[in-house]
Amino acid sequence: MLDVNRLRLLRELSHRGTIAAVAQALSFTPSAVSQQLSTLEREAGVALLARTGRRVTLTPAGQNLVEHTESVLEHLARAEAELARVRTGLAGPVRIGSYPSAARTLFPAALTVLARSHPLLEPQITELDPAEVPAALRAGDVDMALVHEYDFVPATSDPGLAGEALFTEPLYLAAPEQGTIADHRDSSWIVSPAGTMCRSSTERACQAAGFSPRVRHEIDDFATALVLAALGQGVTLVPHLAALAPPAGLTLTRQSMSRRTRIAYRAGNSGHPAIAAVTSALREAVPADLG
């Protein structure tokens, strides 16, 4: 009989690439991960890993087993959701990942709704960049999370995750006066740090306009980026949620671009009552002009 916890380790190895990364993500030692995977190979009766020096890759049998593991974990999640539905009332923690602008603008109202409708539920919010969400969900660090994608940076699919659309918001160019991205090919730019979807979105939008942005500041907070733009430190692109209260002396020009936010959770968990309750509260908290 194959052990589910060992199957999880194999699945994580297929995503993270190294035993060290799996160990760090799941709070194991590398030797413990190696031992568990070796035991899984003995249970399977075939080689699941190919070792070349310090590198470990999955064999075709290992990759096939990961695909089956996704189905097994989805069925287990559905079973857990069904058990939760027959319990009386919602209680206990539900861990939610959120990007900063949503945490600031949506969750105050959503938490108020949840406190009124499900007082024993304990929502716990963690700020997460959407790029970190798939790994956090697979590792069990969060139960659900908000993710987004931009016109120029579509989200990648993950077989272990599912989700649903929440809202779409426009993007604005924050500059001293009205204009388009193309008008600022010679301007300094305020962008998010490298590796974030927000950074990629700005870079690709500028490239579509025929230039690469001349980066002056790298700021991982839209409110701070807007303050710097108001001080004449550069121009920046911000989504609607981050532009609700812009500083004085700044002009926001709506661009023909958008950011789409989705609720993500582990496959099979769509019917879990706690996730359904948080989803409902978030929908109620979305501003009417974005509904």
Coordinates of C-alpha atoms in Angstrom, one line a residue:
M1 CA 0.0 0.0 0.0
L2 CA 1.4 3.4 -1.0
D3 CA 1.7 5.9 1.8
V4 CA -0.1 9.2 1.1
N5 CA 2.4 11.3 3.0
R6 CA 5.3 9.9 1.0
L7 CA 3.3 10.5 -2.2
R8 CA 3.0 14.2 -1.1
L9 CA 6.8 14.3 -0.9
L10 CA 7.2 12.9 -4.4
R11 CA 4.7 15.5 -5.7
E12 CA 6.6 18.3 -4.0
L13 CA 9.9 17.0 -5.5
S14 CA 8.3 17.2 -8.9
H15 CA 7.4 20.9 -8.3
R16 CA 10.4 22.1 -6.3
G17 CA 13.2 20.2 -8.1
T18 CA 15.5 19.3 -5.2
I19 CA 15.3 17.3 -2.0
A20 CA 16.7 20.3 -0.1
A21 CA 13.9 22.5 -1.3
V22 CA 11.2 19.9 -0.4
A23 CA 12.8 19.6 3.1
Q24 CA 12.9 23.3 3.7
A25 CA 9.3 23.8 2.5
L26 CA 7.8 21.0 4.6
S27 CA 10.0 21.3 7.7
F28 CA 11.9 18.1 7.2
T29 CA 15.6 17.3 7.1
P30 CA 17.0 16.4 3.7
S31 CA 18.0 13.0 5.0
A32 CA 14.4 12.4 6.2
V33 CA 13.0 13.3 2.8
S34 CA 15.5 11.0 1.1
Q35 CA 14.6 8.1 3.4
Q36 CA 10.9 8.6 2.9
L37 CA 11.3 8.6 -0.9
S38 CA 13.5 5.5 -0.8
T39 CA 10.7 3.8 1.2
L40 CA 8.2 4.9 -1.4
E41 CA 10.3 3.4 -4.1
R42 CA 10.4 0.1 -2.2
E43 CA 6.6 0.2 -1.8
A44 CA 6.1 0.9 -5.5
G45 CA 8.5 -1.8 -6.6
V46 CA 10.0 0.4 -9.4
A47 CA 12.5 3.2 -9.6
L48 CA 10.8 6.5 -9.1
L49 CA 14.0 8.7 -9.0
A50 CA 17.1 8.9 -11.1
R51 CA 20.1 10.1 -9.3
T52 CA 23.1 11.7 -11.1
G53 CA 25.6 13.0 -8.6
R54 CA 23.7 15.4 -6.3
R55 CA 20.8 15.8 -8.8
V56 CA 17.6 13.9 -8.5
T57 CA 15.0 13.7 -11.3
L58 CA 11.8 11.7 -11.6
T59 CA 11.7 8.7 -13.8
P60 CA 8.7 8.2 -16.2
A61 CA 7.2 5.9 -13.5
G62 CA 7.7 8.7 -10.9
Q63 CA 6.1 11.3 -13.1
N64 CA 3.1 9.0 -13.7
L65 CA 2.8 8.4 -10.0
V66 CA 2.7 12.1 -9.4
E67 CA -0.2 12.4 -11.8
H68 CA -2.1 9.7 -9.8
T69 CA -1.1 11.5 -6.6
E70 CA -2.9 14.7 -7.7
S71 CA -6.1 12.6 -8.2
V72 CA -5.7 10.9 -4.8
L73 CA -5.2 14.2 -3.0
E74 CA -8.1 15.8 -4.8
H75 CA -10.4 12.9 -3.7
L76 CA -9.1 13.2 -0.1
A77 CA -9.9 16.9 -0.1
R78 CA -13.4 16.2 -1.3
A79 CA -13.9 13.7 1.4
E80 CA -12.7 16.2 4.0
A81 CA -15.0 18.8 2.6
E82 CA -18.0 16.4 2.8
L83 CA -17.2 15.6 6.5
A84 CA -16.9 19.3 7.2
R85 CA -20.4 19.9 5.7
V86 CA -22.1 17.5 8.1
R87 CA -20.6 19.1 11.2
T88 CA -22.7 21.6 13.0
G89 CA -21.5 25.2 12.5
L90 CA -18.2 26.5 11.3
A91 CA -15.4 26.8 13.8
G92 CA -11.7 26.9 14.0
P93 CA -8.9 28.5 11.8
V94 CA -9.0 29.0 8.1
R95 CA -5.7 30.3 6.7
I96 CA -6.0 32.8 3.8
G97 CA -3.2 34.2 1.6
S98 CA -3.6 37.6 0.2
Y99 CA -1.6 40.1 -1.8
P100 CA -1.3 43.5 0.1
S101 CA -3.7 45.7 -1.8
A102 CA -6.5 43.2 -1.3
A103 CA -5.6 42.6 2.3
R104 CA -5.9 46.4 2.9
T105 CA -9.1 47.1 0.9
L106 CA -11.2 43.8 0.8
F107 CA -10.5 42.0 4.0
P108 CA -11.7 44.6 6.6
A109 CA -15.2 44.3 5.1
A110 CA -14.9 40.5 4.6
L111 CA -13.8 39.9 8.1
T112 CA -16.7 41.9 9.4
V113 CA -19.1 39.8 7.4
L114 CA -17.5 36.6 8.7
A115 CA -17.5 37.7 12.3
R116 CA -21.3 38.3 12.0
S117 CA -22.3 35.2 10.1
H118 CA -19.7 32.7 11.5
P119 CA -18.4 34.0 14.9
L120 CA -16.6 30.7 15.7
L121 CA -14.6 30.7 12.5
E122 CA -11.1 32.1 12.9
P123 CA -9.8 33.6 9.6
Q124 CA -6.0 34.0 9.6
I125 CA -4.5 36.3 6.8
T126 CA -1.0 36.0 5.5
E127 CA 0.4 38.3 2.9
L128 CA 1.6 36.3 0.0
D129 CA 2.8 37.3 -3.5
P130 CA 0.6 35.4 -5.9
A131 CA 3.8 33.7 -7.3
E132 CA 4.2 32.0 -3.9
V133 CA 0.6 30.8 -3.6
P134 CA 0.8 27.4 -5.5
A135 CA 3.7 26.2 -3.3
A136 CA 2.0 27.5 -0.1
L137 CA -1.3 25.7 -1.0
R138 CA 0.4 22.4 -1.8
A139 CA 2.5 22.6 1.4
G140 CA -0.6 23.2 3.4
D141 CA 0.6 26.6 4.7
V142 CA -2.7 28.2 3.6
D143 CA -6.1 26.8 2.9
M144 CA -7.0 29.4 0.2
A145 CA -5.5 32.5 -1.3
L146 CA -6.1 35.4 -3.7
V147 CA -4.0 35.3 -6.8
H148 CA -4.0 37.6 -9.8
E149 CA -2.9 37.8 -13.4
Y150 CA -2.4 40.6 -15.8
D151 CA -3.1 41.0 -19.5
F152 CA 0.6 40.6 -20.3
V153 CA 1.3 38.0 -17.6
P154 CA -1.3 35.2 -17.6
A155 CA -1.4 32.8 -14.7
T156 CA 0.1 29.4 -15.0
S157 CA -2.0 26.3 -14.4
D158 CA -1.3 23.8 -11.6
P159 CA -2.9 20.4 -11.6
G160 CA -3.2 20.3 -7.8
L161 CA -5.1 23.6 -7.6
A162 CA -8.5 24.9 -8.5
G163 CA -10.2 28.2 -8.1
E164 CA -12.8 30.7 -9.3
A165 CA -12.9 34.3 -10.6
L166 CA -13.5 37.1 -8.0
F167 CA -13.2 40.4 -9.9
T168 CA -11.4 42.3 -12.7
E169 CA -9.9 45.8 -12.2
P170 CA -8.4 48.3 -14.6
L171 CA -4.8 49.6 -14.4
Y172 CA -3.8 53.3 -14.1
L173 CA -0.7 55.2 -15.1
A174 CA 0.3 57.4 -12.2
A175 CA 2.1 60.5 -13.5
P176 CA 2.1 64.3 -13.2
E177 CA -0.4 64.6 -16.0
Q178 CA -2.6 62.5 -18.2
G179 CA -0.9 60.2 -20.7
T180 CA -0.3 56.7 -22.0
I181 CA 2.6 54.3 -21.3
A182 CA 4.1 55.3 -24.7
D183 CA 4.4 58.9 -23.5
H184 CA 6.8 57.9 -20.8
R185 CA 9.5 56.0 -22.8
D186 CA 12.1 58.6 -21.5
S187 CA 10.7 58.8 -17.9
S188 CA 12.0 57.1 -14.8
W189 CA 9.8 54.3 -13.6
I190 CA 8.8 53.0 -10.2
V191 CA 8.3 49.2 -10.4
S192 CA 7.8 46.2 -8.2
P193 CA 10.8 44.0 -7.3
A194 CA 12.1 41.5 -9.9
G195 CA 10.4 38.1 -9.9
T196 CA 6.9 39.5 -9.2
M197 CA 4.0 39.4 -11.6
C198 CA 3.5 43.2 -11.1
R199 CA 7.1 43.8 -12.3
S200 CA 6.6 41.6 -15.3
S201 CA 3.4 43.3 -16.2
T202 CA 5.0 46.7 -16.2
E203 CA 8.0 45.6 -18.2
R204 CA 5.9 43.8 -20.8
A205 CA 3.4 46.7 -21.1
C206 CA 6.3 49.0 -21.8
Q207 CA 7.8 46.6 -24.3
A208 CA 4.5 46.4 -26.1
A209 CA 4.8 50.2 -26.3
G210 CA 8.2 49.9 -27.9
F211 CA 10.7 50.5 -25.0
S212 CA 12.1 49.0 -21.8
P213 CA 11.4 51.0 -18.7
R214 CA 14.2 52.9 -17.1
V215 CA 13.9 51.7 -13.5
R216 CA 14.7 54.1 -10.7
H217 CA 12.9 52.6 -7.7
E218 CA 11.9 49.0 -6.9
I219 CA 9.1 49.2 -4.4
D220 CA 6.9 46.3 -3.3
D221 CA 4.0 48.5 -2.1
F222 CA 1.7 50.4 -4.4
A223 CA 0.9 53.1 -1.7
T224 CA 4.6 53.9 -1.4
A225 CA 5.1 53.9 -5.2
L226 CA 2.3 56.4 -5.5
V227 CA 3.8 58.7 -2.9
L228 CA 7.1 58.6 -4.8
A229 CA 5.4 59.3 -8.0
A230 CA 3.7 62.3 -6.5
L231 CA 7.1 63.6 -5.4
G232 CA 8.3 63.4 -9.1
Q233 CA 10.4 60.4 -8.6
G234 CA 9.0 58.5 -11.6
V235 CA 5.8 57.1 -13.1
T236 CA 4.2 53.8 -12.2
L237 CA 1.4 51.5 -13.1
V238 CA -1.1 50.6 -10.3
P239 CA -4.3 48.6 -10.2
H240 CA -7.7 50.0 -9.2
L241 CA -7.5 48.7 -5.6
A242 CA -4.3 50.5 -5.0
A243 CA -5.5 53.8 -6.5
L244 CA -8.6 54.4 -4.3
A245 CA -6.9 57.3 -2.4
P246 CA -4.1 58.7 -4.5
P247 CA -1.8 61.4 -3.0
A248 CA -2.3 65.0 -4.1
G249 CA -0.5 66.2 -7.2
L250 CA -0.8 63.0 -9.1
T251 CA -2.9 62.2 -12.1
L252 CA -4.2 58.7 -12.7
T253 CA -5.0 57.8 -16.3
R254 CA -6.9 54.6 -17.0
Q255 CA -5.1 52.3 -19.4
S256 CA -6.5 49.6 -21.7
M257 CA -5.1 46.9 -19.4
S258 CA -6.6 44.9 -16.5
R259 CA -5.7 42.7 -13.6
R260 CA -7.9 39.7 -12.7
T261 CA -8.1 38.3 -9.2
R262 CA -9.1 34.7 -8.5
I263 CA -9.6 32.7 -5.3
A264 CA -7.4 29.6 -5.3
Y265 CA -7.5 26.5 -3.2
R266 CA -6.5 22.9 -3.4
A267 CA -8.3 20.8 -5.9
G268 CA -11.3 19.1 -4.3
N269 CA -11.8 21.9 -1.7
S270 CA -14.4 24.0 -3.6
G271 CA -17.2 22.5 -1.5
H272 CA -15.5 23.0 1.9
P273 CA -17.9 25.1 4.0
A274 CA -15.1 27.3 5.5
I275 CA -13.8 28.1 2.0
A276 CA -17.3 28.7 0.7
A277 CA -18.0 31.1 3.7
V278 CA -14.8 33.1 3.0
T279 CA -15.5 33.2 -0.7
S280 CA -19.0 34.5 -0.1
A281 CA -17.7 37.2 2.3
L282 CA -15.0 38.3 -0.2
R283 CA -17.6 38.6 -3.0
E284 CA -19.7 40.8 -0.7
A285 CA -16.6 43.0 0.0
V286 CA -15.7 43.6 -3.6
P287 CA -16.5 47.3 -4.5
A288 CA -19.6 47.7 -6.6
D289 CA -17.7 49.2 -9.5
L290 CA -15.6 46.0 -9.8
G291 CA -18.4 43.5 -9.4

